[in-house]
Coordinates of C-alpha atoms and ligand atoms in Angstrom, one line a residue:
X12 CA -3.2 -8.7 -23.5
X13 CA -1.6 -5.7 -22.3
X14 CA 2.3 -4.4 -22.7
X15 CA 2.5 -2.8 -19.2
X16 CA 6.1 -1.7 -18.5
X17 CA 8.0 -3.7 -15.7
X18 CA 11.0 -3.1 -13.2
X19 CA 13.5 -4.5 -16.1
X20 CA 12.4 -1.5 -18.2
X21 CA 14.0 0.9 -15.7
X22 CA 17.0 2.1 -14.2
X23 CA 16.6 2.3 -10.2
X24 CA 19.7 2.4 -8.9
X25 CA 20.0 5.5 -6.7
X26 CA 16.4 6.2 -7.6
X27 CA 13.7 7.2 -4.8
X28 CA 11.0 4.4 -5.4
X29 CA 7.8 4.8 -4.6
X30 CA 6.2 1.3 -4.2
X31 CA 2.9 1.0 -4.0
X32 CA 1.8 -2.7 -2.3
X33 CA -0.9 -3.9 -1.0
X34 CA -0.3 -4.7 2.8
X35 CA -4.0 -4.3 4.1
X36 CA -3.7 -7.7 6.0
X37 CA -6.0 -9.3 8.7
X38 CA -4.9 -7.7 12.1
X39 CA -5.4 -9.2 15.6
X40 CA -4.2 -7.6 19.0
X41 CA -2.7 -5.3 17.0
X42 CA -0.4 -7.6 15.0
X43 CA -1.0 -8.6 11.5
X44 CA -2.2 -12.5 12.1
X45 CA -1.3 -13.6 8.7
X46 CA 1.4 -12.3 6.3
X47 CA 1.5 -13.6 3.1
X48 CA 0.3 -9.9 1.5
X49 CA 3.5 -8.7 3.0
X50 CA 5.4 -12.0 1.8
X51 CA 4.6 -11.9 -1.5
X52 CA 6.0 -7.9 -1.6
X53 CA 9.6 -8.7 -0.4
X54 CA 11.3 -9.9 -3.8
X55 CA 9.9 -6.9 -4.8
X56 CA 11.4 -4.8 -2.4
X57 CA 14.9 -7.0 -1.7
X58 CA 15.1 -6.9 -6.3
X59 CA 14.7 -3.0 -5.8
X60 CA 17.4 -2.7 -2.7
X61 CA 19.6 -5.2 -4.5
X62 CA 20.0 -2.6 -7.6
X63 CA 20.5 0.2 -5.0
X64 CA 17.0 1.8 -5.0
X65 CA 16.1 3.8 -2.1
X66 CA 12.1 2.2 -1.7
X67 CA 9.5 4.1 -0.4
X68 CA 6.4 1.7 0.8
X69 CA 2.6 3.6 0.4
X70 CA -0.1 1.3 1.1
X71 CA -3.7 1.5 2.7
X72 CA -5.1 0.0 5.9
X73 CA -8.3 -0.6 6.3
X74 CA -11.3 2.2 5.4
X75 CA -10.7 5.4 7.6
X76 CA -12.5 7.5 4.8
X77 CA -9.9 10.5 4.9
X78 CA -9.6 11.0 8.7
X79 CA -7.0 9.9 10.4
X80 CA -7.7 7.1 12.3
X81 CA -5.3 5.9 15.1
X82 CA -6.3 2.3 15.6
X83 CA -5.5 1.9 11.6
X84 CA -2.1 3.5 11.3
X85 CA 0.6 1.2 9.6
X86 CA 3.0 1.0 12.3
X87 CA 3.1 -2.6 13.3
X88 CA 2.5 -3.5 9.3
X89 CA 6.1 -2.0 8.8
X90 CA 7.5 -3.9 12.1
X91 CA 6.1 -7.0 10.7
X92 CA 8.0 -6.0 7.4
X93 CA 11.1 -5.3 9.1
X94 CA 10.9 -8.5 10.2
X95 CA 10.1 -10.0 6.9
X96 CA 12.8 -8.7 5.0
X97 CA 15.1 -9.0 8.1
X98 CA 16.4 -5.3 8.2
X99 CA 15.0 -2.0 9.6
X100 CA 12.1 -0.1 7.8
X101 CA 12.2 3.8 8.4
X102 CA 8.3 4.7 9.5
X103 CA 6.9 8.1 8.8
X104 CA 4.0 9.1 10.7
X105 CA 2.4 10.8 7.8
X106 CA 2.1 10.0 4.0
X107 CA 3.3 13.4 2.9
X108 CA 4.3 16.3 4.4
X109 CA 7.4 17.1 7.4
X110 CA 7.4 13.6 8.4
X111 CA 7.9 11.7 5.2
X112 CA 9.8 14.5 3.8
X113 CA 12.4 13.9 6.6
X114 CA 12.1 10.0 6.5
X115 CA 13.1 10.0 2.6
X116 CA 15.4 12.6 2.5
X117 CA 17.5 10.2 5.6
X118 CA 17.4 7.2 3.3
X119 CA 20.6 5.9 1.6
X120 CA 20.5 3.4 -1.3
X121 CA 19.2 0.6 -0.7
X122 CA 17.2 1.6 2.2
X123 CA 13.5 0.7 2.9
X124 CA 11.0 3.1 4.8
X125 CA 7.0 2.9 4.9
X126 CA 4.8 6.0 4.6
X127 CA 1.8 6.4 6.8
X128 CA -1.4 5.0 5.9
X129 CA -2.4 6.8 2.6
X130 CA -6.5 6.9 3.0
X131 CA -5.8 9.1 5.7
X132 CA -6.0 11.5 3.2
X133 CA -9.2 12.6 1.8
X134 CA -7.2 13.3 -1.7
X135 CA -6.1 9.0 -2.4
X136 CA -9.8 7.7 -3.2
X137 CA -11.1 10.6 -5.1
X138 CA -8.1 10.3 -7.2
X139 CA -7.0 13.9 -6.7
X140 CA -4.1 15.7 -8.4
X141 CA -2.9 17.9 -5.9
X142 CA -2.7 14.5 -3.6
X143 CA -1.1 12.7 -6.3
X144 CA 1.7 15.9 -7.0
X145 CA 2.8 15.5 -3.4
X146 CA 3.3 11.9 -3.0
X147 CA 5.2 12.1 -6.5
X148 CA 7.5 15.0 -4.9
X149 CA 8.8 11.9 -2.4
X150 CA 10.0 9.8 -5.4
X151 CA 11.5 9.4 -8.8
X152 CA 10.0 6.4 -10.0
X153 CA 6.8 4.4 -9.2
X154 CA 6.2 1.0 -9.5
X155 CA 3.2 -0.9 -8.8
X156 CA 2.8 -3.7 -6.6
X157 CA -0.5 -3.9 -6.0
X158 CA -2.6 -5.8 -8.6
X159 CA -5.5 -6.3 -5.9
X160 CA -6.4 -2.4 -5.8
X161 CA -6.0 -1.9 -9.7
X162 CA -9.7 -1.9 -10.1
X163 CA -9.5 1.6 -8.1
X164 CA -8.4 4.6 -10.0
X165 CA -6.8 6.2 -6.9
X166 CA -4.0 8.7 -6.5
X167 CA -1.8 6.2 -5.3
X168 CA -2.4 3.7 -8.0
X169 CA -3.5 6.1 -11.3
X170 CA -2.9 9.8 -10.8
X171 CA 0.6 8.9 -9.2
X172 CA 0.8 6.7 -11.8
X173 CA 1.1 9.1 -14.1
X174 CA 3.4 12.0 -12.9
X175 CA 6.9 9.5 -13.0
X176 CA 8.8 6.6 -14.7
X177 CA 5.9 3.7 -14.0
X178 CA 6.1 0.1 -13.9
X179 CA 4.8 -3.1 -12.6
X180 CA 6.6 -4.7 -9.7
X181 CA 7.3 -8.3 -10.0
X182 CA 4.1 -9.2 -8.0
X183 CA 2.0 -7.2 -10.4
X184 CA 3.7 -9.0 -13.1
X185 CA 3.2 -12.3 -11.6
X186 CA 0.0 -12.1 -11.0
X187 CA -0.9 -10.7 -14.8
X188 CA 1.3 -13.1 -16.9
X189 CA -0.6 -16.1 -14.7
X190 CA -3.9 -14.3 -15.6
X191 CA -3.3 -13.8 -19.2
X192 CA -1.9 -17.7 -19.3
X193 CA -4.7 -19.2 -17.8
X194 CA -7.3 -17.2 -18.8
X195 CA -6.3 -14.9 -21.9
X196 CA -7.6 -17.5 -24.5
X197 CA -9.6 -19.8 -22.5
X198 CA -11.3 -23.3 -23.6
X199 CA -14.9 -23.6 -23.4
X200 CA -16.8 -24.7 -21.6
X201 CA -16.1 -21.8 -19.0
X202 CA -17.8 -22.1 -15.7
X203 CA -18.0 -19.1 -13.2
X204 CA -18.8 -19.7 -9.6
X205 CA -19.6 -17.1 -7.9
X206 CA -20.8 -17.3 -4.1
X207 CA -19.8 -15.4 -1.3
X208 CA -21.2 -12.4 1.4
X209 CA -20.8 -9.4 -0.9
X210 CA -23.4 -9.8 -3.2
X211 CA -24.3 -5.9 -4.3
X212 CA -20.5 -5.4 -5.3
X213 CA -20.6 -8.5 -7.4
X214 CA -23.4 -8.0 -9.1
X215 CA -22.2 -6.0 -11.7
X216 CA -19.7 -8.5 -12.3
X217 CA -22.3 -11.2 -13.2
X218 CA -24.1 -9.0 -16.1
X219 CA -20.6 -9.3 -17.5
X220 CA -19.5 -12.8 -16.6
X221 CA -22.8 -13.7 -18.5
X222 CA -21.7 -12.8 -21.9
X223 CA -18.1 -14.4 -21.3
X224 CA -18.9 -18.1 -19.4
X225 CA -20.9 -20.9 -20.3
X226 CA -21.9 -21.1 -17.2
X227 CA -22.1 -19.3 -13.6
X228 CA -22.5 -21.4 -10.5
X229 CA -24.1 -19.3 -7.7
X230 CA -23.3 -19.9 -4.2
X231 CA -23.5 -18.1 -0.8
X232 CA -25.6 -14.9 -0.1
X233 CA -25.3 -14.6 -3.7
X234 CA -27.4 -17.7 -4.3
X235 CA -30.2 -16.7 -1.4
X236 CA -30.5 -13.3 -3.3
X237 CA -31.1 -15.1 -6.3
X238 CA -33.5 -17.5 -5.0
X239 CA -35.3 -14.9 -3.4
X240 CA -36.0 -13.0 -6.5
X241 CA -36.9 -16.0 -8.3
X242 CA -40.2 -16.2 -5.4
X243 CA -38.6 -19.0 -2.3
X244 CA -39.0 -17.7 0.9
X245 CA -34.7 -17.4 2.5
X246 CA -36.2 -17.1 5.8
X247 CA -33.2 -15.1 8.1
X248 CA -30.6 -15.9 5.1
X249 CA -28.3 -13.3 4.2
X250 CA -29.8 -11.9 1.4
X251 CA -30.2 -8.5 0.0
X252 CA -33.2 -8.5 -0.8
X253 CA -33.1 -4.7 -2.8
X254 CA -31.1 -6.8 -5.6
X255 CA -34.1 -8.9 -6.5
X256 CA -35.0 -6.8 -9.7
X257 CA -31.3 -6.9 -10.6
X258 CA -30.9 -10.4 -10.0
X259 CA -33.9 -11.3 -12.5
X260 CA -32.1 -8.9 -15.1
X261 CA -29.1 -10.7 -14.6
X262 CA -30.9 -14.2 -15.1
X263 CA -32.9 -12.4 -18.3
X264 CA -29.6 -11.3 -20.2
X265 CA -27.5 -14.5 -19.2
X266 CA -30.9 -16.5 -20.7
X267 CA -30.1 -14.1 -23.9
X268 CA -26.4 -15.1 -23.8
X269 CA -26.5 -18.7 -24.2
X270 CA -25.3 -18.4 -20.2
X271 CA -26.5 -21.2 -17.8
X272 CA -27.5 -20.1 -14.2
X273 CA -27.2 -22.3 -12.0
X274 CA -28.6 -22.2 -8.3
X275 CA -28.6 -24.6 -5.6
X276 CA -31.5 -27.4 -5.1
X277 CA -31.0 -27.7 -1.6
X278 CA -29.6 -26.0 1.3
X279 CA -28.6 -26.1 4.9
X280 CA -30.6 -24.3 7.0
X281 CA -29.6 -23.3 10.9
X282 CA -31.2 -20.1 13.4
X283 CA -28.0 -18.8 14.0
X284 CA -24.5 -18.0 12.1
X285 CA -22.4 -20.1 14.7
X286 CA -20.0 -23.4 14.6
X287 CA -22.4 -26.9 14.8
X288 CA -25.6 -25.2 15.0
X289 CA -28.0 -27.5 14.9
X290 CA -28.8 -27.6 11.5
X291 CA -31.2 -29.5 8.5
X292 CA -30.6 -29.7 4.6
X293 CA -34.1 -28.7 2.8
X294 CA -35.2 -28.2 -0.6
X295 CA -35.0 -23.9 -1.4
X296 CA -38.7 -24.5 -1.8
X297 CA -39.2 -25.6 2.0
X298 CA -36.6 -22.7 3.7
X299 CA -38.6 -22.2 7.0
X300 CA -39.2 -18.5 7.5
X301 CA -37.1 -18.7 11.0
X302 CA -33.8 -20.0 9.4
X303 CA -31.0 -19.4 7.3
X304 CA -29.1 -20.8 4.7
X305 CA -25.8 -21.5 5.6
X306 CA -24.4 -23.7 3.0
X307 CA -25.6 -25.3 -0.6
X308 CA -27.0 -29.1 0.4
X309 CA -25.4 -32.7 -0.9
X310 CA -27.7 -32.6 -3.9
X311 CA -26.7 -29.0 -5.0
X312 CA -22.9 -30.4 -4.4
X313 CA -23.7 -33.4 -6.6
X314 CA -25.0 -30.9 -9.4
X315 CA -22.0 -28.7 -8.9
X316 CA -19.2 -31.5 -9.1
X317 CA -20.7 -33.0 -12.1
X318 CA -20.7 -29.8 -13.8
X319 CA -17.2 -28.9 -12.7
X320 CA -16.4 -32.2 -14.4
X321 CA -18.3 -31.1 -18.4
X322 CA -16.3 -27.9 -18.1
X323 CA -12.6 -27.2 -19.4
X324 CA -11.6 -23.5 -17.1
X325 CA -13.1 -22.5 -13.9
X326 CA -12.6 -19.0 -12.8
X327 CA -14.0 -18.9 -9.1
X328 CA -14.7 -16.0 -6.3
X329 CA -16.6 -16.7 -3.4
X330 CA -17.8 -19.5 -1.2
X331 CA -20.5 -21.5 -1.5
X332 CA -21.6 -21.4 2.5
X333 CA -20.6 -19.9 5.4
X334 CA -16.7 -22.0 5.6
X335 CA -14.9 -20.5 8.6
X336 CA -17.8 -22.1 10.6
X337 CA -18.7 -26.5 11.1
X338 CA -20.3 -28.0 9.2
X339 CA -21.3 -24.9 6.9
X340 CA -17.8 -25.8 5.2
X341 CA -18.7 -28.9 3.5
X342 CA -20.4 -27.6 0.0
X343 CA -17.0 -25.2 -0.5
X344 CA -14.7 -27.9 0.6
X345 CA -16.2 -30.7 -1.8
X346 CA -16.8 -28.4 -5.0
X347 CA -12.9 -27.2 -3.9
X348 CA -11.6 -30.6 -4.0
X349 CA -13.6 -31.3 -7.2
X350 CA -12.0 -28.6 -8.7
X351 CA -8.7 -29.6 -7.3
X352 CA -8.7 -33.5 -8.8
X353 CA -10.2 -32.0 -12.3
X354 CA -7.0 -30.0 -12.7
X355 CA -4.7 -32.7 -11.0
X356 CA -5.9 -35.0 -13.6
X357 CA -5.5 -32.4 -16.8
X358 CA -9.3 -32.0 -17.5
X359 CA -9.4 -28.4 -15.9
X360 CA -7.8 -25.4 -16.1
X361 CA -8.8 -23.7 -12.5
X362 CA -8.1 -20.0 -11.3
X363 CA -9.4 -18.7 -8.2
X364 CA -9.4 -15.2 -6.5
X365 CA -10.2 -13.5 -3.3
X366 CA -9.4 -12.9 0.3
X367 CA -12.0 -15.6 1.8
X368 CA -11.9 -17.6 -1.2
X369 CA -8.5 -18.1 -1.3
X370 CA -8.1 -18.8 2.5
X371 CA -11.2 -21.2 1.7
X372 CA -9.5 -23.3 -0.7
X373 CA -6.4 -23.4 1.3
X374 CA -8.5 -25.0 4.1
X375 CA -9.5 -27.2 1.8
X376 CA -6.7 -28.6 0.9
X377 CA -7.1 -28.0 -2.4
X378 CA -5.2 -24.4 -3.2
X379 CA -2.3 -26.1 -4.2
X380 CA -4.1 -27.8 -7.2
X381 CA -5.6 -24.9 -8.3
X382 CA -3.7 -23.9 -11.7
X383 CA -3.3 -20.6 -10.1
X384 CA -4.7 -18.4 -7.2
X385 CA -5.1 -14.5 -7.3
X386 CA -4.2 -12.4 -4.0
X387 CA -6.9 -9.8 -5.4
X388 CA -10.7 -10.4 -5.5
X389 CA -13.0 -7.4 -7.2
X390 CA -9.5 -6.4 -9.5
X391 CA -9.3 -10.3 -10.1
X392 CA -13.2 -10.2 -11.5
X393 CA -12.8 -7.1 -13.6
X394 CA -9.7 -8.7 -14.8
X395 CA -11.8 -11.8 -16.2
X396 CA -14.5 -9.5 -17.6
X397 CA -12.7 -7.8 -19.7
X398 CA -12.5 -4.4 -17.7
X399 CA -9.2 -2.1 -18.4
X400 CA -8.4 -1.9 -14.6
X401 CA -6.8 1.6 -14.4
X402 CA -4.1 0.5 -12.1
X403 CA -3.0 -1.0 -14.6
X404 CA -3.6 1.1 -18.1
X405 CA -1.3 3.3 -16.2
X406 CA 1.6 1.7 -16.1
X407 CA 0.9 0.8 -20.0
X408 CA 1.6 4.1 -21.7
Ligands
ADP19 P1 -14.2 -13.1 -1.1 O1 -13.4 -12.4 0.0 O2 -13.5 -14.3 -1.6 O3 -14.4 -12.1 -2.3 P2 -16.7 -12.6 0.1 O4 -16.0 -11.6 1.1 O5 -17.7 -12.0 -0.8 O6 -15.6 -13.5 -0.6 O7 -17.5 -13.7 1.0 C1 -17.0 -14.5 2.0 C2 -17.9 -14.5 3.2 O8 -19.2 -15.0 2.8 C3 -17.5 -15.5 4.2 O9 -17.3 -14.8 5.4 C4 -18.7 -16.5 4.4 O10 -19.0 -16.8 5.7 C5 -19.8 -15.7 3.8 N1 -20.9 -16.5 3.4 C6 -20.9 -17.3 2.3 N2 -22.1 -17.9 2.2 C7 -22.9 -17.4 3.2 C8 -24.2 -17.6 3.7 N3 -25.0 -18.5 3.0 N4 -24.7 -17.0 4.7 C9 -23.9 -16.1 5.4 N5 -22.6 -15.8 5.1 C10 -22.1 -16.5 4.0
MG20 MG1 -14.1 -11.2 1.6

């Protein structure tokens, strides 16, 4: 698809690299509780030391809208990195400014430091120049790591982008090449499922998907929106309910598409979002007005496996129930395995995306079978729609 510019294209050695990555793990008592964000950055990083770069680490944490927000600095991400890469990272307690002036002017080749949390400016979401100029002052060369923000023209990933030498790190490049593979030409049928809590965000994505698949699979909150709109009572579900006109518009113009949409026939239904709740499978039409849909039922799982089994790609974000919790699990886990044997045996070609979907899959013992499996989740969606991600355009020119 694209010629984006990668790491081979330029010379680093003695250069100040800026690397943007995307380290915004899961944190508990104030220690990242699963690393594989900051995994998947070190050959980055140990590629860039080897050739004698100095690298400069500017990532994100979290949402502290422009303030700066103690509880989300970066400090024990770059101890966790330290450990990682199994040598010291130099912390700077701001982004810019005295702090990370002094931290990168200290650094000799091949030296790794880690900015301060860089939304803890007002200047990196609204994409602003000024921002943008002084994070460039701290560097000679950018390159991008982080394919799961790409979706976001930010200063760190598009203004920054464009004031120095720009290029794809090799987790970038991964993750593109494995897209553009899987997905670049890709056989029909094409099925979409799409399931998951965040419904309003993904609905955009749907209009889209409808005029690219053959076929989208709705699961989740996603799937109680949908129902709702189309007239079933969803009870308690989650459900957001202001997305009804926009979920008939979706149905309308994937109608117009050739597009099947498929919801589920049945449902598990529970009063509370907690492990082995007692809990019923009814048809969507009998949801009772105290309960909520937790999970699609056996029949809808019958419906989505024998699809899974007519179609020749699967692009997938989202779960189809609430997984982290007994026995909500069981629709994502069996249309996961489906999906897993399909490709196994040659019949599909499966990609998946996302932060729950991915750690869904891997609980379901079927990540490994997946033909490939996207760290990023909204980027990975307006990869597959066709959307010129401007994370990515950047580092094209
Ligand atoms: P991803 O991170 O893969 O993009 P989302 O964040 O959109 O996916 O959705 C994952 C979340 O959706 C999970 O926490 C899961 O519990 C929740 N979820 C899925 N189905 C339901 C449901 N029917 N009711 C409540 N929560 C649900
Ligand atoms: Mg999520």
């Amino acid at each position: 698809m694209s010629k984006f510019k990668t790491i081979d294209d330029l010379d680093v050695s003695g250069k100040r690299v800026l690397l943007r990555a995307d380290l915004n793990v899961p944190m508990q008592d104030g220690k990242p509780s699963d690393t594989t964000r900051i995994d998947r950055t070190v050959p980055t990083i140990n590629e860039l030391t080897k050739r004698g770069a100095k690298v400069i680490i500017l990532t994100h944490f979290g949402r502290p809208n422009g303030q700066v927000v103690p509880d989300l600095t970066l400090k024990p991400v770059a101890v966790a990195m330290a450990s990682a890469l199994g040598r010291d990272v130099a912390f700077a307690t701001d982004t810019i400014g005295d702090s990370a002036n002094a931290v990168v002017g200290a650094m000799k080749d091949g030296d790794v430091a880690m900015l301060e949390n860089v939304r803890f400016h007002a200047g990196e979401t609204a994409n602003d120049d000024a921002f943008a100029s002084s994070l460039a002052a701290l560097g000679d060369i950018f390159v991008n790591d982080a394919f799961s923000t790409a979706h976001r023209a930010h200063a760190s990933t598009e203004a920054l982008a464009r004031k120095l030498p720009a290029a794809a790190g090799r987790l970038m490049q991964a993750e593109l090449e494995a897209l553009g593979a899987a997905l670049g030409t890709p056989v029909k049928p094409v099925a979409a499922v799409v399931g998951g809590a965040k419904v309003s965000t993904k609905m955009e994505v749907l209009g889209n998907l409808s005029k690219k698949v053959d076929m989208i699979i709705i699961g989740g909150g996603m799937a109680n929106t949908f129902l709702y709109a189309q007239g079933h009572d969803v009870g308690i579900s989650l459900c957001e309910k202001d997305m009804a006109e926009e979920a008939k518009k979706i149905i309308a113009s994937a109608a117009e598409n050739g597009c099947e949409i498929v919801l589920p026939v049945d449902v598990v239904v529970a009063s509370e979002f907690a492990a082995n709740a007692e809990n019923e499978t009814v048809s969507i039409d009998a949801i009772p007005s105290d309960k909520m849909a937790l999970d699609i039922g056996p029949a809808s799982i019958a419906d989505v496996e024998k699809r899974l089994a007519s179609c020749k790609t699967l692009v997938w974000n989202g779960p189809f129930g609430a997984f982290e919790i007994e026995p909500f699990d069981v629709g994502t886990n069996s249309a996961a395995q489906a999906a897993a044997r399909l490709t196994k045996a040659g019949s599909l070609t499966s990609v998946a995306g996302g932060g729950d979907t991915v750690a869904a899959l891997i609980q379901a013992g079927a990540a490994d079978d997946f033909s490939y499996i996207s760290t990023a989740g909204g980027a990975f969606l307006e990869w597959i729609e066709g959307k010129t991600l401007p994370g990515v355009a950047a580092l094209e020119d």
